[in-house]
Amino acid sequence: MSFALDITDCFASEIGDSGLEEATFEQYLQKTGEFLETLPSQVGDGKLPFLSLPAKQDDLPEIVEAAAHFRENFDDVIVLGTGGSSLGGRTLSALAPLEYPKICGGPRLRFVDNVDPHSFDLLIAATDWSRTGVIAISKSGSTAETMAQFVVLSNTLRTHVTEDRVSDHVAVITEPKPSPLVSMAENIGCRVLDHDPHVGGRYSALSVTGLLPAAIAGLDITAIRAGAARVFQSVLDGATADFTPALGAAVSVGLERTKGVKTTVLMPYCDRLAEFGLWYGQLWAESLGKSGEGTTPIRAIGTVDQHSQIQLYLDGPADKMYTLILTDTAGQGPNLSDTMANIEGLAYLRGRTIGDLLSVAGRATAETLANNGRPTRILRVPAVDEAAMGALMMHFMLETVIAAHLIGVDPYDQPAVEEGKTLARVYLEAGG
């Protein structure tokens, strides 16, 4: 397994009254087992296609070929999309050192997921469009923000490259059905990659929407899926006794139901996992926040938020659970100069590395939270690589789906989102 889960400090026996009672946990865990028994047949019947993605291979050659085109021909690649069309690719691509092109060896990836006019003016003015590719992603093919972005940038490309070259600069990912995005792609004559109509955006990170940006970043997309497959394999094998997503869901729902936990904080101690909190936030909030149910996800990053949020976590309302993702950084990174460490007050740094500091900071935070009665679980990730990222994504997708079963909501729809979209279109049609 690419990671290990420790939920010890979520229980009353360890942290006191704010922790979950073992008997309550076992009740919820039993309910997860009943649900897990149904998953293999649902996957076999094609009812949960996102769970079939880890084993899928027939789409990889097309993704690899498209990625090679963008890697070989452009210095910059701009990915247009919002929500699930953007966050999966952003999260996976963060494994690569994209801000250091000489190290990364490929184009710079830029994810444009908003429609702030100031940002767009800067983007247009500062970009060498003759050396820039554009990928537009929208499952429906009609997302207002993405359509607006694509109209602007496709027109911008036309002013900087010849008409017969525009199609080489562009690719589109969308459902294989008539839509505004398909019409624009046909007008340009660009490459179109199919988005599976049955895979929702927030569950699509392991599909082309996440894997194409990851491949452009130079990552091993086969390893990403392999890591995800290992998490789900135990369910297919019928071995669910210690299934980590079920443990996580039972703890999360048990704490919410019996201990008043309304907020869940995800805090990785790793810069490459900083984007993971954004991806998780959409997954958890949009899947569970229905009919008065759900808990609010908060994104934090260690050690930075030890200096901004930890005061609230330790001394504020006891209404949160914490998930710390700790990596094996001891002994890694630059050595701290013994000469400088001899300065008064810095002796504790003598002979240490930057990685030592990160490692002990995560450990100390976890212990401090538990000592103060805050339910805390730890995900230990020995190596932050493609397999680990695939495994973490599959873990949290499954944990979310299982939690939805426990609280009785549909994890695949988002009915409340549509009202705002409809109103925005009405206002535009009425002239603002």
Coordinates of C-alpha atoms in Angstrom, one line a residue:
M1 CA 0.0 0.0 0.0
S2 CA 1.2 3.5 -0.8
F3 CA 0.1 4.9 2.5
A4 CA -0.9 3.8 6.0
L5 CA -3.9 5.1 8.0
D6 CA -3.8 5.6 11.8
I7 CA -7.1 6.5 13.4
T8 CA -6.0 5.8 17.0
D9 CA -6.4 9.4 18.2
C10 CA -10.0 9.7 17.0
F11 CA -11.3 7.6 19.9
A12 CA -12.4 8.6 23.4
S13 CA -10.1 6.0 24.9
E14 CA -7.2 8.1 23.7
I15 CA -8.3 11.7 23.7
G16 CA -11.2 11.8 26.1
D17 CA -14.9 12.8 25.8
S18 CA -14.4 14.5 22.4
G19 CA -13.4 11.2 20.8
L20 CA -15.5 8.6 19.3
E21 CA -16.8 5.6 21.3
E22 CA -15.5 2.3 20.0
A23 CA -19.0 0.8 20.1
T24 CA -20.4 3.6 17.9
F25 CA -17.5 3.2 15.5
E26 CA -18.2 -0.5 15.2
Q27 CA -21.8 0.2 14.4
Y28 CA -21.0 2.4 11.5
L29 CA -18.2 0.2 10.4
Q30 CA -20.6 -2.7 10.2
K31 CA -22.9 -0.6 7.9
T32 CA -19.9 0.2 5.6
G33 CA -19.3 -3.6 5.3
E34 CA -22.8 -4.2 4.1
F35 CA -22.4 -1.4 1.4
L36 CA -18.9 -2.6 0.3
E37 CA -20.3 -6.1 -0.4
T38 CA -22.5 -4.5 -3.2
L39 CA -19.7 -2.6 -4.9
P40 CA -18.1 -5.4 -7.0
S41 CA -21.4 -6.2 -8.6
Q42 CA -22.1 -2.5 -9.3
V43 CA -18.7 -2.1 -10.9
G44 CA -19.3 -5.3 -13.0
D45 CA -22.7 -3.9 -14.1
G46 CA -21.1 -0.6 -15.2
K47 CA -23.1 1.4 -12.6
L48 CA -20.0 3.1 -11.0
P49 CA -17.7 3.8 -13.9
F50 CA -15.2 5.9 -11.9
L51 CA -14.3 2.7 -10.0
S52 CA -13.5 1.0 -13.3
L53 CA -11.0 3.6 -14.3
P54 CA -8.0 2.2 -12.4
A55 CA -8.1 -1.0 -14.5
K56 CA -8.8 0.8 -17.8
Q57 CA -6.0 0.8 -20.3
D58 CA -7.5 1.2 -23.8
D59 CA -7.6 5.0 -23.4
L60 CA -4.0 5.5 -22.4
P61 CA -2.4 5.5 -25.9
E62 CA -4.6 8.4 -27.0
I63 CA -3.8 10.4 -23.8
V64 CA -0.1 9.7 -24.2
E65 CA -0.1 10.7 -27.8
A66 CA -1.9 13.9 -27.1
A67 CA 0.4 14.8 -24.3
A68 CA 3.4 14.2 -26.5
H69 CA 2.1 16.7 -29.0
F70 CA 1.8 19.4 -26.3
R71 CA 5.1 18.6 -24.7
E72 CA 7.0 18.6 -28.0
N73 CA 5.5 21.7 -29.5
F74 CA 4.8 24.3 -26.8
D75 CA 6.5 26.1 -24.0
D76 CA 3.2 26.8 -22.2
V77 CA 0.0 24.9 -22.0
I78 CA -3.1 26.6 -20.6
V79 CA -5.8 24.3 -19.2
L80 CA -9.3 25.8 -19.2
G81 CA -12.0 24.4 -16.9
T82 CA -13.5 24.7 -13.5
G83 CA -14.4 22.4 -10.6
G84 CA -13.8 18.8 -11.4
S85 CA -12.6 19.7 -14.9
S86 CA -9.6 21.5 -13.4
L87 CA -8.9 20.3 -9.9
G88 CA -7.9 16.7 -10.7
G89 CA -5.3 17.8 -13.3
R90 CA -4.0 20.5 -11.0
T91 CA -3.6 18.1 -8.1
L92 CA -1.8 15.4 -10.1
S93 CA 0.4 17.9 -12.0
A94 CA 1.6 19.4 -8.7
L95 CA 3.8 16.3 -8.4
A96 CA 6.0 17.7 -11.1
P97 CA 8.3 20.8 -10.6
L98 CA 6.3 22.8 -13.1
E99 CA 7.7 26.1 -11.8
Y100 CA 11.2 25.0 -12.7
P101 CA 11.0 24.1 -16.5
K102 CA 14.7 23.3 -16.7
I103 CA 14.1 20.5 -14.2
C104 CA 10.7 19.5 -15.4
G105 CA 11.8 19.1 -19.0
G106 CA 8.4 20.0 -20.4
P107 CA 6.1 23.0 -20.9
R108 CA 4.7 25.1 -18.1
L109 CA 1.2 24.1 -17.2
R110 CA -1.2 26.9 -16.2
F111 CA -4.7 26.1 -15.0
V112 CA -7.1 28.9 -15.6
D113 CA -10.3 28.2 -13.8
N114 CA -11.8 31.6 -13.1
V115 CA -13.1 34.5 -15.2
D116 CA -11.6 37.5 -13.5
P117 CA -11.1 40.1 -16.2
H118 CA -7.9 41.5 -14.7
S119 CA -6.3 38.0 -14.7
F120 CA -7.4 37.4 -18.3
D121 CA -5.9 40.7 -19.5
L122 CA -2.6 39.8 -17.9
L123 CA -2.7 36.3 -19.3
I124 CA -3.3 37.5 -22.9
A125 CA -0.6 40.2 -22.6
A126 CA 2.1 38.1 -21.1
T127 CA 1.8 35.0 -23.2
D128 CA 3.7 34.0 -26.3
W129 CA 0.8 32.5 -28.2
S130 CA 3.0 31.1 -31.0
R131 CA 4.4 28.8 -28.4
T132 CA 1.3 28.1 -26.3
G133 CA -1.3 25.3 -26.4
V134 CA -4.8 25.5 -25.0
I135 CA -6.9 22.6 -23.6
A136 CA -10.6 23.3 -22.8
I137 CA -12.3 20.8 -20.5
S138 CA -16.1 20.7 -19.8
K139 CA -18.0 17.5 -19.3
S140 CA -21.3 19.1 -20.4
G141 CA -19.7 21.2 -23.1
S142 CA -21.7 24.2 -22.0
T143 CA -20.1 25.4 -18.7
A144 CA -20.5 29.2 -18.9
E145 CA -17.1 30.1 -17.5
T146 CA -15.2 27.6 -19.7
M147 CA -17.1 28.6 -22.8
A148 CA -16.2 32.3 -22.2
Q149 CA -12.6 31.4 -21.6
F150 CA -12.4 29.3 -24.7
V151 CA -14.1 32.0 -26.9
V152 CA -11.5 34.5 -25.7
L153 CA -8.4 32.4 -26.1
S154 CA -9.4 30.8 -29.4
N155 CA -9.8 34.3 -30.8
T156 CA -6.6 35.3 -29.3
L157 CA -4.8 32.4 -30.9
R158 CA -6.2 33.4 -34.3
T159 CA -4.6 36.8 -34.0
H160 CA -1.2 35.3 -33.3
V161 CA -0.9 32.2 -35.5
T162 CA -2.1 31.5 -39.0
E163 CA -5.6 30.0 -39.4
D164 CA -4.3 26.7 -40.6
R165 CA -2.2 26.4 -37.4
V166 CA -4.8 27.2 -34.8
S167 CA -6.1 23.6 -34.6
D168 CA -2.6 22.3 -33.7
H169 CA -2.6 24.6 -30.6
V170 CA -5.9 23.4 -29.3
A171 CA -7.6 20.3 -27.8
V172 CA -11.0 19.8 -26.2
I173 CA -12.2 17.3 -23.6
T174 CA -16.0 16.9 -23.5
E175 CA -18.9 14.4 -23.7
P176 CA -19.4 12.9 -27.1
K177 CA -22.7 14.7 -27.8
P178 CA -23.8 18.0 -29.5
S179 CA -22.8 21.0 -27.4
P180 CA -21.4 24.5 -27.7
L181 CA -17.9 23.2 -27.0
V182 CA -18.2 20.5 -29.6
S183 CA -19.4 23.1 -32.2
M184 CA -16.4 25.3 -31.4
A185 CA -14.0 22.4 -31.7
E186 CA -15.5 21.5 -35.1
N187 CA -15.1 25.1 -36.2
I188 CA -11.4 25.1 -35.2
G189 CA -10.8 21.5 -36.5
C190 CA -9.0 20.6 -33.3
R191 CA -8.5 17.3 -31.5
V192 CA -11.4 16.2 -29.3
L193 CA -11.0 13.6 -26.5
D194 CA -14.1 12.0 -25.0
H195 CA -15.2 12.6 -21.4
D196 CA -17.1 9.6 -20.2
P197 CA -20.8 10.9 -19.8
H198 CA -21.2 8.6 -16.7
V199 CA -18.2 9.9 -14.7
G200 CA -19.0 13.1 -12.8
G201 CA -16.4 15.8 -12.8
R202 CA -15.3 15.5 -9.2
Y203 CA -14.8 11.7 -9.7
S204 CA -12.9 12.2 -13.0
A205 CA -9.3 12.8 -11.8
L206 CA -8.3 9.3 -13.0
S207 CA -9.8 9.8 -16.4
V208 CA -8.5 11.9 -19.3
T209 CA -9.4 15.1 -17.5
G210 CA -6.7 14.5 -14.9
L211 CA -4.4 12.2 -16.8
L212 CA -3.8 14.4 -19.9
P213 CA -2.4 17.4 -17.8
A214 CA -0.5 14.8 -15.7
A215 CA 1.1 13.3 -18.8
I216 CA 1.9 16.7 -20.2
A217 CA 3.7 17.4 -16.9
G218 CA 5.8 14.3 -17.5
L219 CA 4.2 12.0 -15.0
D220 CA 3.7 8.2 -15.3
I221 CA -0.1 8.0 -15.7
T222 CA 0.0 4.2 -15.7
A223 CA 1.4 4.3 -12.2
I224 CA -1.3 6.8 -11.1
R225 CA -4.0 4.3 -12.1
A226 CA -2.0 1.4 -10.6
G227 CA -1.9 3.1 -7.2
A228 CA -5.6 3.6 -7.3
A229 CA -6.3 0.0 -8.4
R230 CA -4.4 -1.3 -5.3
V231 CA -6.7 0.5 -3.0
F232 CA -9.9 -0.9 -4.6
Q233 CA -8.5 -4.4 -5.1
S234 CA -9.3 -5.6 -1.6
V235 CA -13.0 -4.8 -2.2
L236 CA -12.9 -6.8 -5.4
D237 CA -11.2 -9.6 -3.4
G238 CA -13.9 -9.4 -0.7
A239 CA -11.3 -8.5 2.0
T240 CA -12.9 -5.5 3.6
A241 CA -12.2 -5.9 7.3
D242 CA -9.5 -3.2 7.5
F243 CA -10.4 -1.3 4.4
T244 CA -9.0 2.2 4.9
P245 CA -11.8 4.2 3.2
A246 CA -14.4 2.4 5.3
L247 CA -12.5 3.1 8.5
G248 CA -12.2 6.8 7.5
A249 CA -15.9 7.1 6.6
A250 CA -17.0 5.4 9.8
V251 CA -14.9 7.7 12.0
S252 CA -16.0 10.8 10.1
V253 CA -19.7 10.1 10.2
G254 CA -19.5 8.8 13.8
L255 CA -17.9 11.9 15.0
E256 CA -20.4 14.1 13.2
R257 CA -23.4 12.2 14.5
T258 CA -22.3 11.7 18.1
K259 CA -19.7 14.4 18.9
G260 CA -20.9 17.5 17.0
V261 CA -18.0 17.5 14.5
K262 CA -19.1 19.8 11.7
T263 CA -15.7 20.6 10.1
T264 CA -13.0 18.3 8.6
V265 CA -9.5 19.8 8.2
L266 CA -7.1 18.2 5.7
M267 CA -3.5 19.2 6.4
P268 CA -0.7 17.7 4.4
Y269 CA 2.9 18.3 5.3
C270 CA 4.1 18.4 1.7
D271 CA 4.0 21.3 -0.8
R272 CA 3.3 18.8 -3.6
L273 CA 0.0 17.9 -1.9
A274 CA -1.1 21.5 -1.4
E275 CA -3.5 21.3 -4.3
F276 CA -4.8 18.0 -3.0
G277 CA -6.8 20.0 -0.4
L278 CA -8.6 21.9 -3.1
W279 CA -9.5 18.7 -4.9
Y280 CA -10.7 17.0 -1.7
G281 CA -12.7 20.1 -0.7
Q282 CA -14.9 19.9 -3.8
L283 CA -15.2 16.1 -3.6
W284 CA -16.4 16.1 0.0
A285 CA -18.5 19.2 0.0
E286 CA -20.3 18.7 -3.3
S287 CA -20.9 15.0 -2.6
L288 CA -22.2 15.2 0.9
G289 CA -23.6 18.7 1.4
K290 CA -27.3 17.9 0.8
S291 CA -30.6 18.0 2.7
G292 CA -28.9 19.6 5.8
E293 CA -26.2 16.9 5.9
G294 CA -22.5 17.0 5.4
T295 CA -19.4 18.6 7.1
T296 CA -17.4 21.5 5.9
P297 CA -13.9 20.7 4.5
I298 CA -11.1 23.1 5.3
R299 CA -7.8 23.1 3.5
A300 CA -4.6 23.6 5.5
I301 CA -0.9 23.0 4.8
G302 CA 1.9 22.2 7.2
T303 CA 4.0 23.9 8.5
V304 CA 2.5 27.1 7.2
D305 CA -0.8 26.9 8.9
Q306 CA 0.8 26.1 12.3
H307 CA 1.4 29.8 12.2
S308 CA -2.1 30.9 11.1
Q309 CA -4.9 28.3 11.9
I310 CA -3.6 26.1 14.7
Q311 CA -4.6 28.6 17.4
L312 CA -8.2 28.1 16.4
Y313 CA -7.8 24.4 16.1
L314 CA -6.4 24.0 19.6
D315 CA -8.3 26.7 21.5
G316 CA -11.4 27.4 19.5
P317 CA -14.6 25.4 19.1
A318 CA -14.2 21.6 19.5
D319 CA -16.2 20.9 16.4
K320 CA -13.5 19.6 14.0
M321 CA -11.7 16.5 13.1
Y322 CA -8.2 16.6 11.6
T323 CA -6.5 14.6 8.9
L324 CA -2.7 15.0 8.7
I325 CA -0.8 13.7 5.7
L326 CA 2.7 13.1 6.8
T327 CA 5.6 12.2 4.5
D328 CA 9.0 10.6 5.2
T329 CA 11.2 13.6 5.0
A330 CA 13.7 12.9 7.8
G331 CA 17.2 13.4 6.6
Q332 CA 16.2 14.9 3.3
G333 CA 16.9 18.4 1.9
P334 CA 19.7 20.8 2.5
N335 CA 21.8 20.4 5.6
L336 CA 21.7 23.2 8.1
S337 CA 25.1 24.8 8.5
D338 CA 26.7 23.9 11.8
T339 CA 28.4 27.3 11.7
M340 CA 25.1 29.2 11.6
A341 CA 23.5 26.8 14.0
N342 CA 26.2 27.8 16.5
I343 CA 24.4 31.2 16.7
E344 CA 22.7 31.5 20.1
G345 CA 19.2 30.1 20.0
L346 CA 19.8 27.9 17.0
A347 CA 21.7 25.0 18.6
Y348 CA 18.7 22.7 18.1
L349 CA 19.2 22.9 14.3
R350 CA 22.8 21.7 14.4
G351 CA 23.3 18.6 12.3
R352 CA 19.8 18.6 11.0
T353 CA 18.2 19.0 7.6
I354 CA 15.2 21.0 6.3
G355 CA 13.4 17.6 6.0
D356 CA 14.0 16.9 9.7
L357 CA 12.3 20.1 10.6
L358 CA 9.2 19.3 8.5
S359 CA 9.1 15.8 9.9
V360 CA 9.1 16.7 13.5
A361 CA 6.7 19.6 13.0
G362 CA 4.1 17.2 11.6
R363 CA 4.6 14.8 14.4
A364 CA 4.4 17.5 17.0
T365 CA 1.3 19.0 15.6
A366 CA -0.5 15.6 15.6
E367 CA 0.5 14.9 19.2
T368 CA -0.5 18.4 20.3
L369 CA -4.0 18.1 18.7
A370 CA -4.5 14.8 20.3
N371 CA -3.3 16.0 23.7
N372 CA -5.9 18.8 23.5
G373 CA -8.7 16.3 22.8
R374 CA -9.0 17.0 19.1
P375 CA -9.9 13.9 17.0
T376 CA -6.9 13.4 14.7
R377 CA -6.1 10.8 12.1
I378 CA -2.8 10.4 10.3
L379 CA -2.1 9.2 6.7
R380 CA 1.6 8.3 6.4
V381 CA 2.9 8.4 2.9
P382 CA 6.5 7.0 2.6
A383 CA 7.0 8.3 -1.0
V384 CA 5.0 11.1 -2.7
D385 CA 4.9 9.7 -6.2
E386 CA 2.4 8.8 -8.9
A387 CA 1.3 5.6 -7.3
A388 CA 0.7 7.3 -3.9
M389 CA -1.3 10.1 -5.5
G390 CA -3.5 7.6 -7.3
A391 CA -4.0 5.7 -4.1
L392 CA -4.9 8.8 -2.1
M393 CA -7.4 9.9 -4.7
M394 CA -9.1 6.5 -4.8
H395 CA -9.1 6.4 -1.0
F396 CA -10.9 9.7 -0.6
M397 CA -13.3 9.0 -3.4
L398 CA -14.3 5.7 -1.8
E399 CA -14.4 7.3 1.7
T400 CA -16.8 9.9 0.3
V401 CA -19.1 7.5 -1.4
I402 CA -19.2 5.3 1.8
A403 CA -19.9 8.3 4.0
A404 CA -22.7 9.3 1.7
H405 CA -24.2 5.8 2.2
L406 CA -24.0 6.2 5.9
I407 CA -25.7 9.6 6.0
G408 CA -28.3 8.7 3.3
V409 CA -27.4 11.1 0.5
D410 CA -26.7 10.7 -3.2
P411 CA -22.9 11.4 -3.7
Y412 CA -23.2 11.9 -7.4
D413 CA -25.5 14.8 -7.9
Q414 CA -25.4 18.5 -6.9
P415 CA -28.9 19.9 -7.2
A416 CA -28.3 23.1 -5.3
V417 CA -25.6 24.3 -7.7
E418 CA -28.0 24.6 -10.6
E419 CA -30.0 27.6 -9.2
G420 CA -27.0 29.9 -9.3
K421 CA -26.1 28.8 -12.8
T422 CA -29.6 29.5 -14.1
L423 CA -29.8 32.9 -12.4
A424 CA -26.4 33.9 -13.9
R425 CA -27.6 33.1 -17.4
V426 CA -30.9 35.0 -16.8
Y427 CA -29.0 38.1 -15.8
L428 CA -26.7 37.9 -18.8
E429 CA -29.6 37.5 -21.2
A430 CA -31.3 40.5 -19.5
G431 CA -28.2 42.7 -20.0
G432 CA -26.8 42.3 -16.5

